[in-house]
Coordinates of N, CA, C and O in Angstrom, one line a residue:
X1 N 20.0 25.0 -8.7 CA 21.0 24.0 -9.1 C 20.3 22.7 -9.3 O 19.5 22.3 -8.5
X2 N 20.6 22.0 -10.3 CA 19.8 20.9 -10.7 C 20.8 19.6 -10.4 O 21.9 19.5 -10.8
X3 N 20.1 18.6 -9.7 CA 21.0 17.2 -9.3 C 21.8 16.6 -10.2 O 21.9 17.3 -11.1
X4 N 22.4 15.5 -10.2 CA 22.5 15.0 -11.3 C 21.7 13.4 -11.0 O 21.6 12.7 -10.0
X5 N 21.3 13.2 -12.2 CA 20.2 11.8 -12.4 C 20.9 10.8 -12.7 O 21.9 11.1 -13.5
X6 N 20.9 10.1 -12.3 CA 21.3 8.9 -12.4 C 20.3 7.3 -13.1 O 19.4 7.3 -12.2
X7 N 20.2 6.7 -13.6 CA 19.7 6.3 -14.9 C 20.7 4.2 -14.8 O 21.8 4.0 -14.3
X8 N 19.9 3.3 -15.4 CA 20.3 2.0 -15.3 C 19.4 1.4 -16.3 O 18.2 1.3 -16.4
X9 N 20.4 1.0 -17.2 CA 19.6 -0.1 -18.0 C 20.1 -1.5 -17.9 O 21.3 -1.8 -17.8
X10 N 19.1 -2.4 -18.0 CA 19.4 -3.6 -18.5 C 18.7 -4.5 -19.0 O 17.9 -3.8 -19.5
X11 N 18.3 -5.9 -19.4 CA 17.9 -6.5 -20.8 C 17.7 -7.9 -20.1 O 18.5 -8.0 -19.2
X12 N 17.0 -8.9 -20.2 CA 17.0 -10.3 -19.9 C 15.6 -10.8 -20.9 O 14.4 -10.4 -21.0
X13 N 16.5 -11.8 -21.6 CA 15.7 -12.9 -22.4 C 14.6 -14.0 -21.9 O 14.8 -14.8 -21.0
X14 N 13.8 -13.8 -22.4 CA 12.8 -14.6 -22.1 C 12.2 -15.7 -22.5 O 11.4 -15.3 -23.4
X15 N 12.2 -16.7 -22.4 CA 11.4 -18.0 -23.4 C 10.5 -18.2 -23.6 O 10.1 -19.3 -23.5
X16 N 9.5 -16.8 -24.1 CA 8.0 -16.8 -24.2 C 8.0 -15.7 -25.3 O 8.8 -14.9 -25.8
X17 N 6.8 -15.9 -25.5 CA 5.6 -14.8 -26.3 C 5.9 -13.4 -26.0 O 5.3 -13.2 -25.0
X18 N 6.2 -12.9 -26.3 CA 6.2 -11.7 -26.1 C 4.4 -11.3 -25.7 O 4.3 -10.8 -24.6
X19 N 3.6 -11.4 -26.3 CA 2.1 -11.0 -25.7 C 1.9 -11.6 -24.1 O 1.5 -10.9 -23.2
X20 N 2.3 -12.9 -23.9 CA 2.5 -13.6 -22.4 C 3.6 -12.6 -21.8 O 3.2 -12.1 -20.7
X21 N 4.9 -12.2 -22.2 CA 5.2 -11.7 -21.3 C 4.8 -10.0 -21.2 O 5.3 -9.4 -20.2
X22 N 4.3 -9.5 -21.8 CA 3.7 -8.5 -21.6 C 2.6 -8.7 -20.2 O 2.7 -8.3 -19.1
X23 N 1.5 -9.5 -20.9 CA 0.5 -9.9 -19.7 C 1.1 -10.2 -18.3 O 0.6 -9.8 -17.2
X24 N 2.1 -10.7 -18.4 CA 3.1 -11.0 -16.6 C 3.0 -9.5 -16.6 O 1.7 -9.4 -16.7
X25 N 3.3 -8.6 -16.6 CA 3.4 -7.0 -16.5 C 2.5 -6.5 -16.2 O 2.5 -5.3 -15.8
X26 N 1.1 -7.4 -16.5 CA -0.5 -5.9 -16.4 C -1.4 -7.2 -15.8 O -2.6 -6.8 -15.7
X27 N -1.3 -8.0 -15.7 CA -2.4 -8.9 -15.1 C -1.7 -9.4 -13.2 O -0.8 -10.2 -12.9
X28 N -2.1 -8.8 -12.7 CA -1.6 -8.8 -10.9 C -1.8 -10.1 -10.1 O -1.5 -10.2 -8.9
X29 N -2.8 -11.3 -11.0 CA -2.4 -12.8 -10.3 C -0.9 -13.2 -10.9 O -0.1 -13.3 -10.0
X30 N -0.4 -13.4 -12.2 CA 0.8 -13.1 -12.4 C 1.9 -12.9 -11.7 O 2.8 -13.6 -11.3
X31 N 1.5 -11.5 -11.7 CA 2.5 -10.8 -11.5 C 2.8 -10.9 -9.8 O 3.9 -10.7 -9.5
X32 N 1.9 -11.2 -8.9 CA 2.3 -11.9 -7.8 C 3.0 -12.9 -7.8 O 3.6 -13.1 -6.8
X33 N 3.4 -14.0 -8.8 CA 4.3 -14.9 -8.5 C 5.9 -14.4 -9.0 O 6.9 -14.9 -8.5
X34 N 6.0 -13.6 -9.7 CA 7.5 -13.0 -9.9 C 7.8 -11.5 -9.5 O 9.0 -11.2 -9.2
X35 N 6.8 -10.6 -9.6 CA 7.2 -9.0 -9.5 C 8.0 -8.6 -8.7 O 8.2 -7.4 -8.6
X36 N 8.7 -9.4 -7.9 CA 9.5 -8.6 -6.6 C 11.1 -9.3 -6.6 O 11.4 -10.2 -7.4
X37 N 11.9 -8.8 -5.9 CA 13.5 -9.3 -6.2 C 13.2 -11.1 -5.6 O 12.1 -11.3 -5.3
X38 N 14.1 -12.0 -5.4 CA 13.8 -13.3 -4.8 C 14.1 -13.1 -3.5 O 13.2 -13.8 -3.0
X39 N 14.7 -12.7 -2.6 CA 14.5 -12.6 -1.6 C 13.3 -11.9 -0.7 O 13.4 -11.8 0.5
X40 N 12.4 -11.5 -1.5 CA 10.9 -11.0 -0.6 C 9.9 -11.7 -1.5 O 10.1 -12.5 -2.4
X41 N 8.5 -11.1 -0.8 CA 7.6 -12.0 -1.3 C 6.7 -11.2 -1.9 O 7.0 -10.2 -1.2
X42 N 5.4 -10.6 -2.7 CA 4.5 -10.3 -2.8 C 3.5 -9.8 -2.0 O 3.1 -10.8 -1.3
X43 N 3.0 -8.6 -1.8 CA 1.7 -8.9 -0.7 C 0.6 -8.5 -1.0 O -0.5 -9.0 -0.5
X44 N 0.6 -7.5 -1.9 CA -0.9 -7.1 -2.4 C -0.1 -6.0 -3.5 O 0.8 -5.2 -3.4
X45 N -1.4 -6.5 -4.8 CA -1.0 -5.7 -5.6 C -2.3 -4.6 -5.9 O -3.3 -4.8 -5.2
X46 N -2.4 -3.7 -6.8 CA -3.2 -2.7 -6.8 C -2.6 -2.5 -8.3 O -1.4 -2.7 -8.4
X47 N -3.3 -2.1 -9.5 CA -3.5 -1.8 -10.7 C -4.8 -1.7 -11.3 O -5.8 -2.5 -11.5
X48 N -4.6 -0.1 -11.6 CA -5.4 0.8 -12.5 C -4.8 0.8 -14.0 O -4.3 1.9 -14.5
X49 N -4.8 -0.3 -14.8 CA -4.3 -0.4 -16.1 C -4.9 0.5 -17.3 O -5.7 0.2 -18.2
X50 N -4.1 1.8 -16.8 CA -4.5 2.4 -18.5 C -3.5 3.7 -18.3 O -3.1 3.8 -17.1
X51 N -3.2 4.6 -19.2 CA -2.2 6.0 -19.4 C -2.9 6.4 -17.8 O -4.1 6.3 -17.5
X52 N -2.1 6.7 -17.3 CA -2.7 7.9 -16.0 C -3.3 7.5 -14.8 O -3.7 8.2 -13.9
X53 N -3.4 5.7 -14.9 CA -4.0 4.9 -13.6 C -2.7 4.5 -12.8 O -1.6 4.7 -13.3
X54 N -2.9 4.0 -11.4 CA -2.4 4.2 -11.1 C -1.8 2.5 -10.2 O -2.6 1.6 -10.3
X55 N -0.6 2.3 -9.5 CA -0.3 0.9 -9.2 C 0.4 1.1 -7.7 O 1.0 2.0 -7.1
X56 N -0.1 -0.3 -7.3 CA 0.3 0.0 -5.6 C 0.9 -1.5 -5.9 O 0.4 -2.2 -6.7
X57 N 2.0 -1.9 -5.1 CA 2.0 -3.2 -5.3 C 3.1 -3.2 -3.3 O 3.9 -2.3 -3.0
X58 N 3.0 -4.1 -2.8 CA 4.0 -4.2 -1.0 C 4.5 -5.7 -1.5 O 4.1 -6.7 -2.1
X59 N 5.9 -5.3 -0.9 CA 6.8 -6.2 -0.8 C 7.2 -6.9 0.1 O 8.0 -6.1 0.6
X60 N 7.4 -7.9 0.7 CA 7.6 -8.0 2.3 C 8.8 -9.3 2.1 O 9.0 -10.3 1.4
X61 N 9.6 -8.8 3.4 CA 10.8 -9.6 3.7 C 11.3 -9.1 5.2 O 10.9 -8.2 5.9
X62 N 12.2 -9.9 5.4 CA 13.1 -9.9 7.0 C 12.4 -8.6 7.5 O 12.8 -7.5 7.3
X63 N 11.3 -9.0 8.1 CA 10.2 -8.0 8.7 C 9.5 -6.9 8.2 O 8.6 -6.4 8.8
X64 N 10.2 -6.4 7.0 CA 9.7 -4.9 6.6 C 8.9 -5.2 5.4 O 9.1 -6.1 4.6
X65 N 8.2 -4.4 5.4 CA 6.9 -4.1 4.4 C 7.7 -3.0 3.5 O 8.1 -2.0 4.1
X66 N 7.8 -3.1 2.0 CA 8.2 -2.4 1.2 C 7.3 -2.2 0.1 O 6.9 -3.2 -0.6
X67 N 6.6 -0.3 -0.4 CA 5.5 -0.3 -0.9 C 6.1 0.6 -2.2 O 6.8 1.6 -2.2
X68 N 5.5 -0.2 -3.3 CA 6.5 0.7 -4.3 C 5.0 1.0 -5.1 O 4.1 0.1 -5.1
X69 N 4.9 2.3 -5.9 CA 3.9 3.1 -5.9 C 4.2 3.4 -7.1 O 5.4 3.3 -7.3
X70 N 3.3 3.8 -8.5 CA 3.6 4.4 -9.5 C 2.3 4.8 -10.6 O 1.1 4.4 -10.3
X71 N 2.5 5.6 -11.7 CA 1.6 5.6 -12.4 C 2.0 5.8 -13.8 O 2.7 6.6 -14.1
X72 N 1.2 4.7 -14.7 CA 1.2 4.6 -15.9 C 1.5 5.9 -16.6 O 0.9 6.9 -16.3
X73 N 2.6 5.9 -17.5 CA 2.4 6.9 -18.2 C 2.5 6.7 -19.8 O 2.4 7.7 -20.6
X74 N 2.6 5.6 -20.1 CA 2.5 5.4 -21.5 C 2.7 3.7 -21.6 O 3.5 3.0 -21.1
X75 N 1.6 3.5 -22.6 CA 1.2 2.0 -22.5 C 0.8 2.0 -24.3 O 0.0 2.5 -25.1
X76 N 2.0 0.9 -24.4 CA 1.6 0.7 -26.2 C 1.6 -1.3 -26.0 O 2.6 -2.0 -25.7
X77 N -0.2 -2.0 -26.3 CA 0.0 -3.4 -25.9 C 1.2 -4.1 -26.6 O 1.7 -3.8 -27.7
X78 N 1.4 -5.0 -25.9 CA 2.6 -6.3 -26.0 C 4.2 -5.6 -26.8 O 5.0 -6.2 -27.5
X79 N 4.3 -4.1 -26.4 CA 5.3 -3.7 -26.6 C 6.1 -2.7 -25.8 O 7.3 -2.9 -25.8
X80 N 5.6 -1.7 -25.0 CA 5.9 -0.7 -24.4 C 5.4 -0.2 -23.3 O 4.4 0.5 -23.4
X81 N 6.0 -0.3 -21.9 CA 5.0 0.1 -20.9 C 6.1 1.8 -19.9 O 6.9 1.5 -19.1
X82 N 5.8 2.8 -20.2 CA 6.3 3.2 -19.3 C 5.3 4.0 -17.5 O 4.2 4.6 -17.6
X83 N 6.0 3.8 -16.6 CA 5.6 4.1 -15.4 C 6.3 5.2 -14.7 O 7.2 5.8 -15.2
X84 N 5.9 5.4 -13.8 CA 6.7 6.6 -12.6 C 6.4 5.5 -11.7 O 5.3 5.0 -11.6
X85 N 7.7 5.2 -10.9 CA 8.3 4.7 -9.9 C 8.4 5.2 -8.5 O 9.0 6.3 -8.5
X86 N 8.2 4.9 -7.5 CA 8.5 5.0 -6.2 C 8.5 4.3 -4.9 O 8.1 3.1 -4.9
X87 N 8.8 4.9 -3.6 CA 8.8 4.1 -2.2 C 7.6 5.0 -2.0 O 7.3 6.0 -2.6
X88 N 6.8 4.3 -0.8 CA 6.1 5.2 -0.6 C 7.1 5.7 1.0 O 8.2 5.2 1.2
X89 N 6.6 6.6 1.7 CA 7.3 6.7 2.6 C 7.9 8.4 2.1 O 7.9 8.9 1.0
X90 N 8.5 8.8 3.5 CA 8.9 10.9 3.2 C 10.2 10.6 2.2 O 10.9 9.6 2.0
X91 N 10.2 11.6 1.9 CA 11.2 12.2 0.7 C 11.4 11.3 -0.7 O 12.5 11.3 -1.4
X92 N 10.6 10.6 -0.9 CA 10.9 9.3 -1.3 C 10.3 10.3 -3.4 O 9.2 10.8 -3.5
X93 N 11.2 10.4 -4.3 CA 11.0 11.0 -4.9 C 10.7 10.3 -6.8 O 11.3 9.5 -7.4
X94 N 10.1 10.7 -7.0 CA 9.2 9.8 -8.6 C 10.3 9.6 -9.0 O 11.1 10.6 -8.8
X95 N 10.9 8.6 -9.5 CA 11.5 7.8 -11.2 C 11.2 7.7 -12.5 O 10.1 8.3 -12.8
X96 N 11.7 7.2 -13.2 CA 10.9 6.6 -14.1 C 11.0 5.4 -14.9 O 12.1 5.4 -15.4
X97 N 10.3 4.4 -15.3 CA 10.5 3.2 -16.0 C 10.1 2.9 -17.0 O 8.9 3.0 -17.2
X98 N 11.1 2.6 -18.0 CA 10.7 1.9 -19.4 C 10.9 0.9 -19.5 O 11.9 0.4 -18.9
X99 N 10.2 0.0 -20.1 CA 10.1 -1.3 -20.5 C 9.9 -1.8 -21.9 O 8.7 -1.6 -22.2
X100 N 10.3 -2.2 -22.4 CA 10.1 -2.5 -24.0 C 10.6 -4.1 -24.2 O 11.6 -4.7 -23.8
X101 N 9.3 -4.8 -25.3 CA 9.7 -6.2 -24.8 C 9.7 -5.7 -26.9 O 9.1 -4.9 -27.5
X102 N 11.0 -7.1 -27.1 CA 11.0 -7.4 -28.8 C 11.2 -8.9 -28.8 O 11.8 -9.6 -28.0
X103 N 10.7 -9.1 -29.7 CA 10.5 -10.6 -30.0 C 12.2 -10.6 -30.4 O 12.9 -9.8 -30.9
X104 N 12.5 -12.0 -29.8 CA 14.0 -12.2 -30.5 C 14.2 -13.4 -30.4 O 14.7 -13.7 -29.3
X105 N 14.2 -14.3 -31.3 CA 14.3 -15.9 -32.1 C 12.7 -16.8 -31.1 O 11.5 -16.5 -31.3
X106 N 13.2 -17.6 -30.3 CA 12.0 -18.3 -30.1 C 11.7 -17.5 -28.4 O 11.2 -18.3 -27.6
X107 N 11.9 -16.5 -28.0 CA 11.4 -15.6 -26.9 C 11.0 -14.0 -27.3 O 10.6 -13.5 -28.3
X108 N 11.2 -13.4 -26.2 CA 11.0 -12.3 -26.3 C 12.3 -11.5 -25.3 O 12.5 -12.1 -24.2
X109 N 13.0 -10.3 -25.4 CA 14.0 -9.6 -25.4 C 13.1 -8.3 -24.7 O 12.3 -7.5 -25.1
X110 N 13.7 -8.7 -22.9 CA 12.9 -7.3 -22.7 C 13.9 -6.4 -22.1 O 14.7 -6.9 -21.3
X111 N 14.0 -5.0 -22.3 CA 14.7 -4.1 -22.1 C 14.2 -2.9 -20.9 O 13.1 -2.3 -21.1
X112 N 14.7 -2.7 -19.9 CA 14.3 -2.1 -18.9 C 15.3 -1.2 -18.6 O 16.4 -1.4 -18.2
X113 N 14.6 0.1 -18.7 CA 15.5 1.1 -17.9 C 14.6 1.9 -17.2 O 13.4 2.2 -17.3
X114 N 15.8 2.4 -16.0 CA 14.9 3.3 -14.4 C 15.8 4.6 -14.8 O 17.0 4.6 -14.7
X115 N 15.1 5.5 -15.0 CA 15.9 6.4 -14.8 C 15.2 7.8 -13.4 O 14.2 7.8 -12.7
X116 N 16.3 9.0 -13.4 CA 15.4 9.9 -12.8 C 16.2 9.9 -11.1 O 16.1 10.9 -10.4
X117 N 17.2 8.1 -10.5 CA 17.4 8.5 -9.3 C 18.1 9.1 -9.1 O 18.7 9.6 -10.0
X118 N 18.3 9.3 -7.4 CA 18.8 10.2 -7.3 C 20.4 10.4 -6.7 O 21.0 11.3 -6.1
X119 N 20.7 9.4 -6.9 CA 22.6 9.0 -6.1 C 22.5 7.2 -7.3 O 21.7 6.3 -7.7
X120 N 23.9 7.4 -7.3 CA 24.7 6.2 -7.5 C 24.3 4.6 -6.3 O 24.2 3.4 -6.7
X121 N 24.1 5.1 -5.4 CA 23.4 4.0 -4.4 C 22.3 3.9 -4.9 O 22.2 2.9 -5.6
X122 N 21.6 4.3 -4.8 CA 20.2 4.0 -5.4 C 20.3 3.7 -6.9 O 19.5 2.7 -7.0
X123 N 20.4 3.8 -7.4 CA 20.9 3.2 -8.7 C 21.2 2.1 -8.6 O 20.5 1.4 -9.3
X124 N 22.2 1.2 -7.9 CA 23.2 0.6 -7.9 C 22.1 -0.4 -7.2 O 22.0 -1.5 -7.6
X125 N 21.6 0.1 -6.3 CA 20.2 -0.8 -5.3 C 19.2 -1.4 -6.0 O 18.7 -2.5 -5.7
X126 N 18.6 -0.3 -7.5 CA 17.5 -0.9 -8.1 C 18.3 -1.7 -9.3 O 17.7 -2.7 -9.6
X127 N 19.4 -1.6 -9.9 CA 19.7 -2.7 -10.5 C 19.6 -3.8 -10.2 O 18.9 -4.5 -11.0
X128 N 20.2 -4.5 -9.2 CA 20.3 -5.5 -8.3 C 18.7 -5.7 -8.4 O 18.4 -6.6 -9.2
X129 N 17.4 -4.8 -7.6 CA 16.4 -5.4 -7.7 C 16.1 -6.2 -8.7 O 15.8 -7.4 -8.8
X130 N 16.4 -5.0 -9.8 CA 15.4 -5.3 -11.2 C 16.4 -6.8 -12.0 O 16.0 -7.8 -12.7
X131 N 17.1 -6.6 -11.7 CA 17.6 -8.5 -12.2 C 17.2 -9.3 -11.2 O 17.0 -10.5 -11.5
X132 N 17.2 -9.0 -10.0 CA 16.5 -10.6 -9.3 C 15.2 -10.7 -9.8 O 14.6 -11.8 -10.0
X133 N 14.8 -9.5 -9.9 CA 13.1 -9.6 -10.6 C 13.0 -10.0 -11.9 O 11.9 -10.6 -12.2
X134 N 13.7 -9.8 -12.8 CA 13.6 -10.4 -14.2 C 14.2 -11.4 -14.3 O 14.3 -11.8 -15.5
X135 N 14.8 -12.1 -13.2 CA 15.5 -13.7 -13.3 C 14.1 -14.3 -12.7 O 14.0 -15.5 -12.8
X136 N 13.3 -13.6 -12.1 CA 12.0 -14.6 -11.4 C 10.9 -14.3 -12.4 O 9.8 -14.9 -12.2
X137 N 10.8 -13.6 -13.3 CA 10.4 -13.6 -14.4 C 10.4 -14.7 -15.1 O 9.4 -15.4 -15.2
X138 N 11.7 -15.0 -15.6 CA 12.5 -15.7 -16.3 C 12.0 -17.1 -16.1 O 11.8 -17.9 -17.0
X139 N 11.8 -17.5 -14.5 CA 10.9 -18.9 -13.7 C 9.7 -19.2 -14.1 O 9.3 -20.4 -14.2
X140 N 8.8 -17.9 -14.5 CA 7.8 -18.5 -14.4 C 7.6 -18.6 -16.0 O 6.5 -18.1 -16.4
X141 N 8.4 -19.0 -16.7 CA 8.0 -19.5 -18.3 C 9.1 -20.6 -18.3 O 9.4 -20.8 -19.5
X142 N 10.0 -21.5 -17.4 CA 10.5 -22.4 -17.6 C 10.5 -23.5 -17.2 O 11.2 -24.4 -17.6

């Protein structure tokens, strides 16, 4: 019997280059100042940037260390990055992420979808992430 997947998109404008905001995405001094929702902080990132390398990046807040794990799976520069997503930790089961940035008037338009979880909570949990994370995005080009 096969689950059913559960899947979230969503989109936030950016006031930059689309090549700069690509780079926030694959360069890990960067991407330590925004990658994570606003309520935690960065702690160590890990990137193997190419098809099939692999990314470690920990999160830390109100005591807990949160270690989200993935690996490239398709990388087209300053337009398209997709990854496999996870917690590290038992049962904790692959996602997947698309990201697609388009230029749109004097920024760049980037589009993000998770799909692959596995309940409506979890869904509902990485949306929320992924907009506190693309509003701190959003910071570091204003």
């Amino acid at each position: 019997m096969k689950t059913a997947e559960y899947k979230l998109q969503i989109s936030k404008f950016i006031k930059a280059k689309r090549e700069k905001v690509f780079e926030a995405w694959i360069n890990p001094e960067i991407m330590k100042k925004w990658g994570c929702p606003k309520e935690l902080s960065i702690g160590e990132i890990q990137m193997d940037f190419k098809v099939g390398g692999k990314f470690r990046t920990s999160m830390l807040g109100n005591g807990d260390v949160y270690i989200a794990t993935g690996i490239y799976q398709e990388i087209i520069l300053n337009e398209k990055l997709v990854f496999t997503h996870s917690w590290e930790g038992p049962d904790q089961g692959n996602t997947l992420v698309t990201v697609v940035f388009k230029d749109k008037g004097e920024g760049t338009e980037v589009f993000l979808t998770h799909e692959k979880l596995s309940n409506e909570s979890s869904m509902e949990g990485h949306k929320q992430g992924w907009i506190s994370t693309l509003e701190n995005l959003e910071l570091q080009f204003s």
